[in-house]
Backbone as numpy.savetxt, mean C-alpha at the origin, in Angstrom:
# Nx Ny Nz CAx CAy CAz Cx Cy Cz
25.47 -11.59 16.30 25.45 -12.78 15.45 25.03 -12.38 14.03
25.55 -12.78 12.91 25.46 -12.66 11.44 24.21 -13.55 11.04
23.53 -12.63 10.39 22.45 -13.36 10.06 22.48 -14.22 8.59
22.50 -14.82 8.23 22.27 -16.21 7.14 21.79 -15.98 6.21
21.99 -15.20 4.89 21.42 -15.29 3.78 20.58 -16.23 3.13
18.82 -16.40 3.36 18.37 -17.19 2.84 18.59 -17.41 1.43
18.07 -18.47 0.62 18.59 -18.38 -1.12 17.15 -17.42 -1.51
16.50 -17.07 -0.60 15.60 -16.37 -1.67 15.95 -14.62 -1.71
16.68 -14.41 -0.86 17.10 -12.89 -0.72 18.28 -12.47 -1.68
17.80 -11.40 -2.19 18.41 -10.92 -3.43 20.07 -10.39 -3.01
20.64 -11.18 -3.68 22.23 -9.99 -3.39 22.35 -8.79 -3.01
23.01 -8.29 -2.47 22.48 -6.80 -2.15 21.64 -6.02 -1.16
21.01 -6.98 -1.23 19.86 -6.64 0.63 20.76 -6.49 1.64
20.45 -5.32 2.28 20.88 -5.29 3.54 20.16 -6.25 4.79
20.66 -7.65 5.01 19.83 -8.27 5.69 19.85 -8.03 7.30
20.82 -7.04 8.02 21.24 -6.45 9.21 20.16 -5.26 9.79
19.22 -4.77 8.38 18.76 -3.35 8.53 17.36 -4.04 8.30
16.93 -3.67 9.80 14.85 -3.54 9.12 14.33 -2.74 8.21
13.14 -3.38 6.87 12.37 -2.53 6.28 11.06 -2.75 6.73
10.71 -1.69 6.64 8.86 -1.72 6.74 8.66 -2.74 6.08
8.53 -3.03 4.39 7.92 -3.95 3.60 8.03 -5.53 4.62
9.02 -6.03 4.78 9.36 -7.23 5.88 8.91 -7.13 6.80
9.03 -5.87 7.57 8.06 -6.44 9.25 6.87 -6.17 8.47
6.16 -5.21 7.78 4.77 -5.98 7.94 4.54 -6.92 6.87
5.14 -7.93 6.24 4.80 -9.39 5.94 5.30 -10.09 7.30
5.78 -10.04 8.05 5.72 -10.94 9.48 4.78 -10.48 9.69
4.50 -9.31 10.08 2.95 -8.94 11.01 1.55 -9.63 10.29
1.50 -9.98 8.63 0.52 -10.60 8.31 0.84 -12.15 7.91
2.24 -12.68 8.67 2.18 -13.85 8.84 2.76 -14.62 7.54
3.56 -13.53 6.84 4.63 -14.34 5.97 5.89 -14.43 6.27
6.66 -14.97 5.23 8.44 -15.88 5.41 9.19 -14.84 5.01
8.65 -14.07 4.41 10.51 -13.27 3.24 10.64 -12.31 4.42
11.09 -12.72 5.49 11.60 -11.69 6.30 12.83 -12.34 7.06
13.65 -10.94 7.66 14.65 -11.41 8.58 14.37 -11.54 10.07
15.66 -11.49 11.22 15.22 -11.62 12.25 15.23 -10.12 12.77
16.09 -9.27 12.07 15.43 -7.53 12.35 14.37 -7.28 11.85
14.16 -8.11 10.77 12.22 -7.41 10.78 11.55 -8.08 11.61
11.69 -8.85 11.81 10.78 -9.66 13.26 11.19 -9.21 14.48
11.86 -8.48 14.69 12.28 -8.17 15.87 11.81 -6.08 16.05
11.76 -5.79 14.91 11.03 -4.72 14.51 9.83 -4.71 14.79
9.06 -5.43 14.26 7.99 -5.97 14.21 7.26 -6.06 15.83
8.53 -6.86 16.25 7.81 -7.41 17.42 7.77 -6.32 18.36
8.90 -5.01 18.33 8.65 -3.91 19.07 7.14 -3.42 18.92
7.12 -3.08 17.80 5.92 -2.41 17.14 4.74 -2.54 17.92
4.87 -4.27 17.84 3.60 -4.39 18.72 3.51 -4.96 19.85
4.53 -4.79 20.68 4.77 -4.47 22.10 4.16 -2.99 22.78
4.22 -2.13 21.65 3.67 -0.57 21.57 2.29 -0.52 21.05
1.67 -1.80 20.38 0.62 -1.24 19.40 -0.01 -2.88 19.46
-0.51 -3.75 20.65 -1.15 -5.09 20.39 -1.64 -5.80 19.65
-2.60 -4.61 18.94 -3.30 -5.01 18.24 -3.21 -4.37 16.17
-1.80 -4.39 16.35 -1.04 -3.82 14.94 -1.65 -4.86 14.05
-1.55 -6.68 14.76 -1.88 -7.00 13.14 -2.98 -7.24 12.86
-4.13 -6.99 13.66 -5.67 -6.92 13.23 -5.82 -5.01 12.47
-5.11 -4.69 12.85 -4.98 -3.37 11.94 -4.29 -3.48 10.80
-3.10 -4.50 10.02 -2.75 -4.81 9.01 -3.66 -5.60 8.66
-4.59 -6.45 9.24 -5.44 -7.24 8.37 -6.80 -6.61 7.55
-7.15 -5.66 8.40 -8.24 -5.03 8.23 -7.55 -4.07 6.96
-6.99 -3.55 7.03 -6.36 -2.84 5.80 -5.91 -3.49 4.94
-5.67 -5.07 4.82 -5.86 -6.16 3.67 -6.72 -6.61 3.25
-8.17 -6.15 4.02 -9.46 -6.43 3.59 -10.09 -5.43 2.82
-9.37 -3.95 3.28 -9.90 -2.71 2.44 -9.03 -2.84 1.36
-7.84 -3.35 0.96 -7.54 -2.91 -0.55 -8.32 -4.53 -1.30
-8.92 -5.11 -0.98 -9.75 -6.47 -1.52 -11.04 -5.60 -2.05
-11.76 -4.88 -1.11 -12.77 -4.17 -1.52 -12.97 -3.53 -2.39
-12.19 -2.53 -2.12 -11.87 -1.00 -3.26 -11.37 -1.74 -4.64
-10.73 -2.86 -4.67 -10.58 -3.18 -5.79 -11.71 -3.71 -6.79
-12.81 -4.47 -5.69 -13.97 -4.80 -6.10 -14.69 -3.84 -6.32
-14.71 -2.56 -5.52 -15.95 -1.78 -6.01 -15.38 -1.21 -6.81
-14.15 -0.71 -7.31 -13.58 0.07 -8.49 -13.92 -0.74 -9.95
-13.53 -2.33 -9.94 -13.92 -3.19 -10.98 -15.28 -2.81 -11.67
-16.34 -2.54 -10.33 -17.56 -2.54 -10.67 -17.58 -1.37 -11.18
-17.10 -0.01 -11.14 -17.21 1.25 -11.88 -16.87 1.38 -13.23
-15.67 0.12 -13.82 -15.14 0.36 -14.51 -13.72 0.12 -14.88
-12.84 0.51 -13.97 -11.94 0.52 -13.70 -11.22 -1.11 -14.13
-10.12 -0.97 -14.88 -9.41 -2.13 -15.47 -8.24 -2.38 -15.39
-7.48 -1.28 -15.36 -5.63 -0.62 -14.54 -5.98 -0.24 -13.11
-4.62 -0.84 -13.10 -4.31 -0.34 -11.27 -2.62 -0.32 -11.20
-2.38 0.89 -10.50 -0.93 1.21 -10.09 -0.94 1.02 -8.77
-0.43 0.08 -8.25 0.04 -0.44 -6.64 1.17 0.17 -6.00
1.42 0.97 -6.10 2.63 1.85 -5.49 3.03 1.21 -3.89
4.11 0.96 -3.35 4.51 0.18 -2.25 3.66 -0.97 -2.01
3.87 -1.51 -3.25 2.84 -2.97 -2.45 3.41 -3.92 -2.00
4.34 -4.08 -1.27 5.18 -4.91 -0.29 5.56 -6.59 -1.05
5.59 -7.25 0.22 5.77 -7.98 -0.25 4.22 -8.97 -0.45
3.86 -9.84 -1.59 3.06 -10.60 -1.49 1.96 -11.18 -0.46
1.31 -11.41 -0.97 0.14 -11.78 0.39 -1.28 -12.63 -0.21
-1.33 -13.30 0.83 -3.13 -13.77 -0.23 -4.20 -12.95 -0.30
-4.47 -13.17 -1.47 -5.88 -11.62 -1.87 -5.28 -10.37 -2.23
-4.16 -10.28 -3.14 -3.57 -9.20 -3.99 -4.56 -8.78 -5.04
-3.80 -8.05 -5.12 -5.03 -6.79 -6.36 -4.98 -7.77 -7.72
-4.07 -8.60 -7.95 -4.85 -9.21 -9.22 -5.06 -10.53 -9.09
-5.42 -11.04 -8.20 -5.95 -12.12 -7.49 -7.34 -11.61 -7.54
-7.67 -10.83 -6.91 -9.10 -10.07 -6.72 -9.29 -9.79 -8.07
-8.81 -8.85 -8.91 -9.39 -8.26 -10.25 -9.26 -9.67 -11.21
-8.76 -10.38 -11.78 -8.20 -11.30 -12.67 -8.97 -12.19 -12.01
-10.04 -12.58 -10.75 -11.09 -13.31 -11.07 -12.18 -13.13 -11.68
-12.64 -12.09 -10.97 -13.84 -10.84 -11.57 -13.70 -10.50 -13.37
-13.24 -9.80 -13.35 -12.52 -9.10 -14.80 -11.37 -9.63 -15.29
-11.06 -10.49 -16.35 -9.29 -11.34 -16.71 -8.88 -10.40 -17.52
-9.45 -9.59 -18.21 -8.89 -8.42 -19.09 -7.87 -7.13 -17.83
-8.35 -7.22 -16.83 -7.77 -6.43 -16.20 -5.62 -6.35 -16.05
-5.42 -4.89 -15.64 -3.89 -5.04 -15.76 -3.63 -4.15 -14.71
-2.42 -4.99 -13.70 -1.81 -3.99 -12.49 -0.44 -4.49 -13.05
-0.06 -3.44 -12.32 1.46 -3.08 -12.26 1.30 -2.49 -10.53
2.44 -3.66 -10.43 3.08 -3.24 -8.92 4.58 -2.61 -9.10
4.48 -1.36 -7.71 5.81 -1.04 -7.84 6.23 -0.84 -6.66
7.33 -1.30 -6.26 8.01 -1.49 -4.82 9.63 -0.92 -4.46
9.69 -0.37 -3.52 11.73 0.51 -3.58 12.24 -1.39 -2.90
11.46 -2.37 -2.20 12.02 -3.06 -1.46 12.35 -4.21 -2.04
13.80 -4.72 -2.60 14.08 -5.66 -3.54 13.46 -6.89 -3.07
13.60 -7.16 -2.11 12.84 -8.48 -1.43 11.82 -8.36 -2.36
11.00 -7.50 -1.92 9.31 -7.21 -2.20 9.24 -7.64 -3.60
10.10 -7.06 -4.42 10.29 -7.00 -5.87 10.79 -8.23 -6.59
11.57 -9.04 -6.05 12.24 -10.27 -6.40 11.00 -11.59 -6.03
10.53 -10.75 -5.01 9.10 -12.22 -4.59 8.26 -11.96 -5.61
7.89 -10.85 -6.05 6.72 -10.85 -6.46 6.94 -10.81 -7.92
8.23 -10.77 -8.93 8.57 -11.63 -9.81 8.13 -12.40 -10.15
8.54 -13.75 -9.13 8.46 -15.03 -8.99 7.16 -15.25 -9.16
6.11 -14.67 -8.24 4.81 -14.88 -8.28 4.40 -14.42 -9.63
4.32 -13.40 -10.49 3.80 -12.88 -11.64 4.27 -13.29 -12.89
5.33 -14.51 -12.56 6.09 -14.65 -13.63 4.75 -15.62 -15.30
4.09 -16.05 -14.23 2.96 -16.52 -15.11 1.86 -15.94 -15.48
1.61 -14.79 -14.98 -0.34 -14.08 -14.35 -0.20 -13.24 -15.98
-1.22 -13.48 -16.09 -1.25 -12.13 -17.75 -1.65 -10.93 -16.66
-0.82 -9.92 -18.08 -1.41 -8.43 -17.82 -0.96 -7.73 -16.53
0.12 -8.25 -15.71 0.38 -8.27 -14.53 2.01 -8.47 -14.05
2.47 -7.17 -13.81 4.36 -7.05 -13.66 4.25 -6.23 -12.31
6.12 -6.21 -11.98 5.91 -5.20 -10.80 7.75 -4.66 -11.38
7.80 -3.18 -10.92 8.88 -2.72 -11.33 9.57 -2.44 -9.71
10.68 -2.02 -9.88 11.68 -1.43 -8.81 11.35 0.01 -8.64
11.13 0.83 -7.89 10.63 2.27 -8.42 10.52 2.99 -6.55
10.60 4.41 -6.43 10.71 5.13 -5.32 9.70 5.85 -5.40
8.54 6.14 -5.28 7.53 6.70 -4.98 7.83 8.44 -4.56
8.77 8.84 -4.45 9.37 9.96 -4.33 9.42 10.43 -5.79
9.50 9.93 -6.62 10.52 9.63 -7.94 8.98 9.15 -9.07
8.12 10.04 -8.49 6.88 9.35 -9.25 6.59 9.18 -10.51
7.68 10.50 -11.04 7.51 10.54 -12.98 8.17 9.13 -13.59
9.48 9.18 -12.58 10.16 7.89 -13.10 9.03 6.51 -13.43
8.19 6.77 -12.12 7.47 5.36 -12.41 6.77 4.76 -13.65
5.99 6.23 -13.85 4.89 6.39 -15.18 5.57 6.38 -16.71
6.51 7.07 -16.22 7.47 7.07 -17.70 8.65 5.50 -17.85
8.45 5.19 -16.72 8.93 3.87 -16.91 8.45 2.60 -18.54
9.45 2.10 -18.95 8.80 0.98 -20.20 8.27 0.46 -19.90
8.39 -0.43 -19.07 7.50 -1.53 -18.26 6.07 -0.91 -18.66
6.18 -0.13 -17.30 4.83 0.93 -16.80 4.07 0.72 -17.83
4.31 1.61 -19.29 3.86 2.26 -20.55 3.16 1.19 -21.05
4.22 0.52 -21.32 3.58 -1.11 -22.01 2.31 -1.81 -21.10
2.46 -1.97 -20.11 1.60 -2.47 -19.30 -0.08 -1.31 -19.03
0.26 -0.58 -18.91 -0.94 0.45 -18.56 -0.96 1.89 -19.56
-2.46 2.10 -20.31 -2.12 3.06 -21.01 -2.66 4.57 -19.97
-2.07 5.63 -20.20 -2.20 6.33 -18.92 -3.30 7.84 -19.93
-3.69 7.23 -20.84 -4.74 7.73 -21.86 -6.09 7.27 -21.46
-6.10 6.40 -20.47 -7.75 5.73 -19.87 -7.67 5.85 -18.38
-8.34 5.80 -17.81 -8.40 5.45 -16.33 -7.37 4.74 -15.81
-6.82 4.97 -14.71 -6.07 4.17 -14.14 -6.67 4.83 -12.15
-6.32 3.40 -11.53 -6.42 3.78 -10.11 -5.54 3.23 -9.47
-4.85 4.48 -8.87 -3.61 4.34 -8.27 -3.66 4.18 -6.92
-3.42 3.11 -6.29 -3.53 2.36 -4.69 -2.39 3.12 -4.12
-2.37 3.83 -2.78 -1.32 4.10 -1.94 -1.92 3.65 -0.65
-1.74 2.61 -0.11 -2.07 2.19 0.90 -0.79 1.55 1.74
-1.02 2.41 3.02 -0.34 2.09 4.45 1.16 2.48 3.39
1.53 3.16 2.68 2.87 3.95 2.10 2.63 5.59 2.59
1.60 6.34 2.26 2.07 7.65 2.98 2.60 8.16 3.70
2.46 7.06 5.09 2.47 7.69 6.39 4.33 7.20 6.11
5.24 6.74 5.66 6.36 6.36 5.29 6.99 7.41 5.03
6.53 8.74 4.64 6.93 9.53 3.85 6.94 10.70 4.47
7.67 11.65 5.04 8.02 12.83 5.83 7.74 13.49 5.26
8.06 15.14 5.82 6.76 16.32 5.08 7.28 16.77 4.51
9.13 16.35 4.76 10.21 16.86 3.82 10.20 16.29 2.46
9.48 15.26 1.96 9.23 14.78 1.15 7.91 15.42 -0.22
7.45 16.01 0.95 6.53 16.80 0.15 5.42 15.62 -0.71
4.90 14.83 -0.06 3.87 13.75 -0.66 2.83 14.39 -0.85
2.24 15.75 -0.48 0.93 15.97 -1.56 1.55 16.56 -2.47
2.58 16.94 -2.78 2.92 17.64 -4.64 3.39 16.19 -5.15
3.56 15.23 -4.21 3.68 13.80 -5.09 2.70 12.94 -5.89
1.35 13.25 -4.54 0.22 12.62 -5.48 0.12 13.69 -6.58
-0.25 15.18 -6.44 -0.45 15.90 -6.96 -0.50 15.43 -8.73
1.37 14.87 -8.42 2.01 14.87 -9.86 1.33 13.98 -10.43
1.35 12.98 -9.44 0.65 11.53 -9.82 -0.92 11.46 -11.02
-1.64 12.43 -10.40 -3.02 12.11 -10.54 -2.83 13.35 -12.30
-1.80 14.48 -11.55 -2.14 14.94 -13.01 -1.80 14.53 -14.29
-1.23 13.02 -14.00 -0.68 12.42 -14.78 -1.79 11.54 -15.69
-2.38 11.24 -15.15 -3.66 10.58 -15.41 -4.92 10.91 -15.70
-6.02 9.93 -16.41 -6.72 10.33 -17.38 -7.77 10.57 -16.34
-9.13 11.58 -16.92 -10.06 12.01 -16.19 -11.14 10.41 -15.60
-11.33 10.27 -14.83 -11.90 9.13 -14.30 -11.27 7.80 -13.55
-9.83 8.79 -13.58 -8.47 7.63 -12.62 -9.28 7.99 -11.53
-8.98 7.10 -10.10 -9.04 7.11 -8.71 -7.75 7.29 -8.44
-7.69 8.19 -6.89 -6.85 7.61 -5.90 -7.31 6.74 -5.02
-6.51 5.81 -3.77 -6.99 5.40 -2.73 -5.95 5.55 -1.94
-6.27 6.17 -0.57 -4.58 6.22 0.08 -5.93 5.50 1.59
-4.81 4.79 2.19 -4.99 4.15 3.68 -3.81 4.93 4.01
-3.72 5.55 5.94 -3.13 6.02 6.24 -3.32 5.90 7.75
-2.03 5.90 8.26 -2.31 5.47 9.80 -2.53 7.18 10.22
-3.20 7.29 11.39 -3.17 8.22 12.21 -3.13 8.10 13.70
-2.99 9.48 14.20 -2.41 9.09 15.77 -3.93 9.89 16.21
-5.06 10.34 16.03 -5.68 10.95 16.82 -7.00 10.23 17.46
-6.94 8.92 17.54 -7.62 8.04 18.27 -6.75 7.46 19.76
-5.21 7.35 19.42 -4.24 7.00 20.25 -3.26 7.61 20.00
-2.97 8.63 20.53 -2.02 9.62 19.89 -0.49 8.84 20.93
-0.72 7.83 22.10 0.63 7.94 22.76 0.73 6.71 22.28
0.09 5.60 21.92 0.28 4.33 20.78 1.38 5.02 19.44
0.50 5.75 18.85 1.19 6.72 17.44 2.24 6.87 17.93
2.45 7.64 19.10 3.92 8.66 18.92 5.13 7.11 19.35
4.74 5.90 19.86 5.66 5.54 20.48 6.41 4.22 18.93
5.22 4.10 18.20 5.17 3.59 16.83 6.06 4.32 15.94
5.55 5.59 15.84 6.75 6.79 15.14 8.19 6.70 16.11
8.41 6.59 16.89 9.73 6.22 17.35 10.44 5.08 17.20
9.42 4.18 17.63 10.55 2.73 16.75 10.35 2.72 15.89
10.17 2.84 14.86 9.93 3.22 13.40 11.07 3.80 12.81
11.86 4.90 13.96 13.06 4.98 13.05 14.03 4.40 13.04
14.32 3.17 13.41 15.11 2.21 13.62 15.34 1.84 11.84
14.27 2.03 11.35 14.65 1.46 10.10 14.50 2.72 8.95
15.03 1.97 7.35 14.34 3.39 6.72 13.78 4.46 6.28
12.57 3.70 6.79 10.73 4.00 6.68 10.50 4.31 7.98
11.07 5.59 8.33 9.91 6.34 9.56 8.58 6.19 9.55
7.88 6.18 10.39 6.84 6.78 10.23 5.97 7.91 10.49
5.34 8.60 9.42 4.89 10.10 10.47 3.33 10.26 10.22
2.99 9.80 11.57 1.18 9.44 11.21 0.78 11.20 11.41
-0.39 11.20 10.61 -1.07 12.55 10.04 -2.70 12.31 10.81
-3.19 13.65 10.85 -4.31 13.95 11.35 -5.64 13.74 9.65
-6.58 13.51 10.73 -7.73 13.79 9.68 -7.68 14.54 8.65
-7.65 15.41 8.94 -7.50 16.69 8.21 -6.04 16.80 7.16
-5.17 16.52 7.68 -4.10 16.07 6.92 -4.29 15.00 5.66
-4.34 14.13 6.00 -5.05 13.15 5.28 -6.25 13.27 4.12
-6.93 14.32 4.57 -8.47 14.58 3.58 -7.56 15.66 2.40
-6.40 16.23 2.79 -5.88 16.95 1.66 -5.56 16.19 0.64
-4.79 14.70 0.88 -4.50 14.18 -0.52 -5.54 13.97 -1.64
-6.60 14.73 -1.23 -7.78 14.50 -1.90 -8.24 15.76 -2.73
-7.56 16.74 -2.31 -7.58 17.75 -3.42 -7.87 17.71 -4.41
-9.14 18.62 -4.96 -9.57 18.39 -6.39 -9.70 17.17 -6.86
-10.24 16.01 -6.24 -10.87 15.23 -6.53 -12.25 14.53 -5.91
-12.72 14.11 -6.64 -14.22 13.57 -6.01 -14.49 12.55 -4.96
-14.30 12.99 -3.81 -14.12 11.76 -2.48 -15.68 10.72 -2.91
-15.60 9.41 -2.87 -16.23 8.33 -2.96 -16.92 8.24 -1.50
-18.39 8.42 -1.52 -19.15 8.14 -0.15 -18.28 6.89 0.34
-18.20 6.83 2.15 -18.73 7.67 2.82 -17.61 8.59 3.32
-16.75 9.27 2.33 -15.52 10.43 2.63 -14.77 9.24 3.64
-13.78 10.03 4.31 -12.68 9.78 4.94 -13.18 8.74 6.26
-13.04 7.54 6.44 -13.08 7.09 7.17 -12.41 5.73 7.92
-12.38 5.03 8.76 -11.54 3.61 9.11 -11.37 2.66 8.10
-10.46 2.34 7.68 -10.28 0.77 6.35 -11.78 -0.32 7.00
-11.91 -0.18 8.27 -12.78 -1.54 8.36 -14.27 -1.20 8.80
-13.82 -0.05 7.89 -15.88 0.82 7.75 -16.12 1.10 6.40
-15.27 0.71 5.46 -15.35 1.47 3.96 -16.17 0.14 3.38
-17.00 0.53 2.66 -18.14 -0.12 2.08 -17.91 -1.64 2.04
-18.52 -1.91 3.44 -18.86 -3.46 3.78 -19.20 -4.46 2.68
-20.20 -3.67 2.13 -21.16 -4.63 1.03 -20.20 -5.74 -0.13
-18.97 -4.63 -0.11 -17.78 -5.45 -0.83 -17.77 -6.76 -0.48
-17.75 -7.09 0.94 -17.58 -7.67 1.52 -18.62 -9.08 1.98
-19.76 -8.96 0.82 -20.98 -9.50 0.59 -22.17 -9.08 2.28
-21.55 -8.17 2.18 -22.17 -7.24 3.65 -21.80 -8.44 5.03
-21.22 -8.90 5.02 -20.29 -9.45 6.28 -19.70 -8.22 7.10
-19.77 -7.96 8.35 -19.57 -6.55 8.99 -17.67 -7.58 9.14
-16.84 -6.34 9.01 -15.33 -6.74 9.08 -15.09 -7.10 10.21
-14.32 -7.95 9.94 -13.64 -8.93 11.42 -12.65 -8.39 12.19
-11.51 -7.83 11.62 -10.63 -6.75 12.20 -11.26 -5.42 11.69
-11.18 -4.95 13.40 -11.31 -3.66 13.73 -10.42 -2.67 13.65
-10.20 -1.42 12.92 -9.18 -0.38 13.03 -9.34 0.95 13.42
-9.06 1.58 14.60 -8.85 2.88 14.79 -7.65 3.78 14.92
-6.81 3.07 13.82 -5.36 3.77 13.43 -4.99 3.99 12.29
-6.28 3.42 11.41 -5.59 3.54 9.98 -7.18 4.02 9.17
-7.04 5.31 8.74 -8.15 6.55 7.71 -7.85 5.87 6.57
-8.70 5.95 5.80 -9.13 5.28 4.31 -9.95 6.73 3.90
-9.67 6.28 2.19 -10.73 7.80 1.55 -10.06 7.23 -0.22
-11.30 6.92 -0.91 -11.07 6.94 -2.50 -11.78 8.06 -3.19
-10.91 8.60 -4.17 -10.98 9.75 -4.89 -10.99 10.11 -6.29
-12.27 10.21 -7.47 -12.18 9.84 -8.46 -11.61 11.57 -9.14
-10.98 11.32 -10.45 -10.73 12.79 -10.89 -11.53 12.95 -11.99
-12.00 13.71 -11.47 -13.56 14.93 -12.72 -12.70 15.00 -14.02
């Protein structure tokens, strides 16, 4: 059966083909999706029960990190795969706290990109571009980008729940690599990242339906993971669960979703 072009889906979408960005806005309980991402989705966590208390909890860690970064300083933010929309986005959070603050979101998933338009079309200080995360110079050297963020001050660049998207053929630590040397001394990274070594036969069966769509997934070990951190200054308490990273954010409320699939670690550069 042919699926129905809603009016909010951009020309051009393949609406037949699951993306990551869509099943997980079903998994945290939004609309801009099809019935292959819901049906993606719903494999997922036929394999993984408790997937969307693990997407939630990792919507509570990029709420945090944004708060405790505000408090360091920090005024730019580069959102690299930030899907589609959700309540409690990075300038929802910063633009209450701090209104001087400026993100730039950047997304490969037109959906993602066409919603979140719509949403920013009013917010100061606050755009999202089309952009491949593979393709990282493109992003920075982007007009948009330039205009929006000067890359002469701090900036902290969010990669959350996008790594593990990214194969080894891809070579994503010479990606951050590029990323960070792009940026001024006192940028952050933050990468969230699923891993399989709490449930390694959950992981492996996740990495298999996963390739159903474009966005494999290839979950990484601890140790894997603590590399994107190279030459930079890991933020106490180092590498650990999204729903253990500094509570206090959180007005010390201990987190409601629990995660033992997805490593967190923020990283300032000396």
């Amino acid at each position: 059966m042919t699926t129905t072009r809603p009016a909010w889906a951009p020309e051009g979408v393949d609406i037949e083909r699951p993306a990551a960005a869509r099943a997980y806005d079903y998994v945290l309980g939004g609309t801009h999706n099809f019935e292959v991402d819901r049906e993606l989705a719903r494999r997922l966590t036929e394999a993984t029960p408790d997937l969307a208390q693990h997407a939630r909890a990792n919507r509570a860690f990029l709420q945090r990190c944004t708060r405790y970064l505000l408090r360091r300083g920090v005024r730019q933010f580069l959102d690299l795969g930030s899907g589609i929309p959700a309540s409690g986005n990075v300038h929802e959070v910063a633009l209450a706290v701090e209104p001087d603050t400026r993100v730039m979101y950047v997304d490969i998933d037109p959906v993602a990109v066409a919603h979140s338009e719509q949403i920013l079309a009013d917010v100061p200080q606050s755009a999202i571009i089309h952009g491949d995360l593979r393709k990282a110079d493109e992003i920075l050297d982007n007009p948009e980008t330039r205009s929006l963020l000067d890359l002469d001050q701090p900036v902290a660049v969010l990669l959350l729940a996008i790594l593990h998207a990214m194969s080894d053929a891809d070579d994503p630590y010479d990606i951050v690599n590029r990323l960070m040397d792009r940026l001024a001394p006192g940028s952050y990274l933050v990468v969230s990242h699923s891993t399989f070594e709490r449930r390694p036969e959950e992981a492996r069966k996740m990495e298999e339906l996963s390739k159903q769509s474009p966005t494999a997934l290839r979950m990484r070990s601890r140790s894997d993971i603590t590399r994107f951190f190279d030459g930079l200054e890991v933020v106490d308490p180092g590498i650990t669960w999204v729903s253990q990273w500094h509570l206090e954010e959180d007005g010390g409320v201990f987190a409601a979703d629990q995660s033992d699939m997805l490593l967190c670690g923020v990283g300032r550069k000396p």
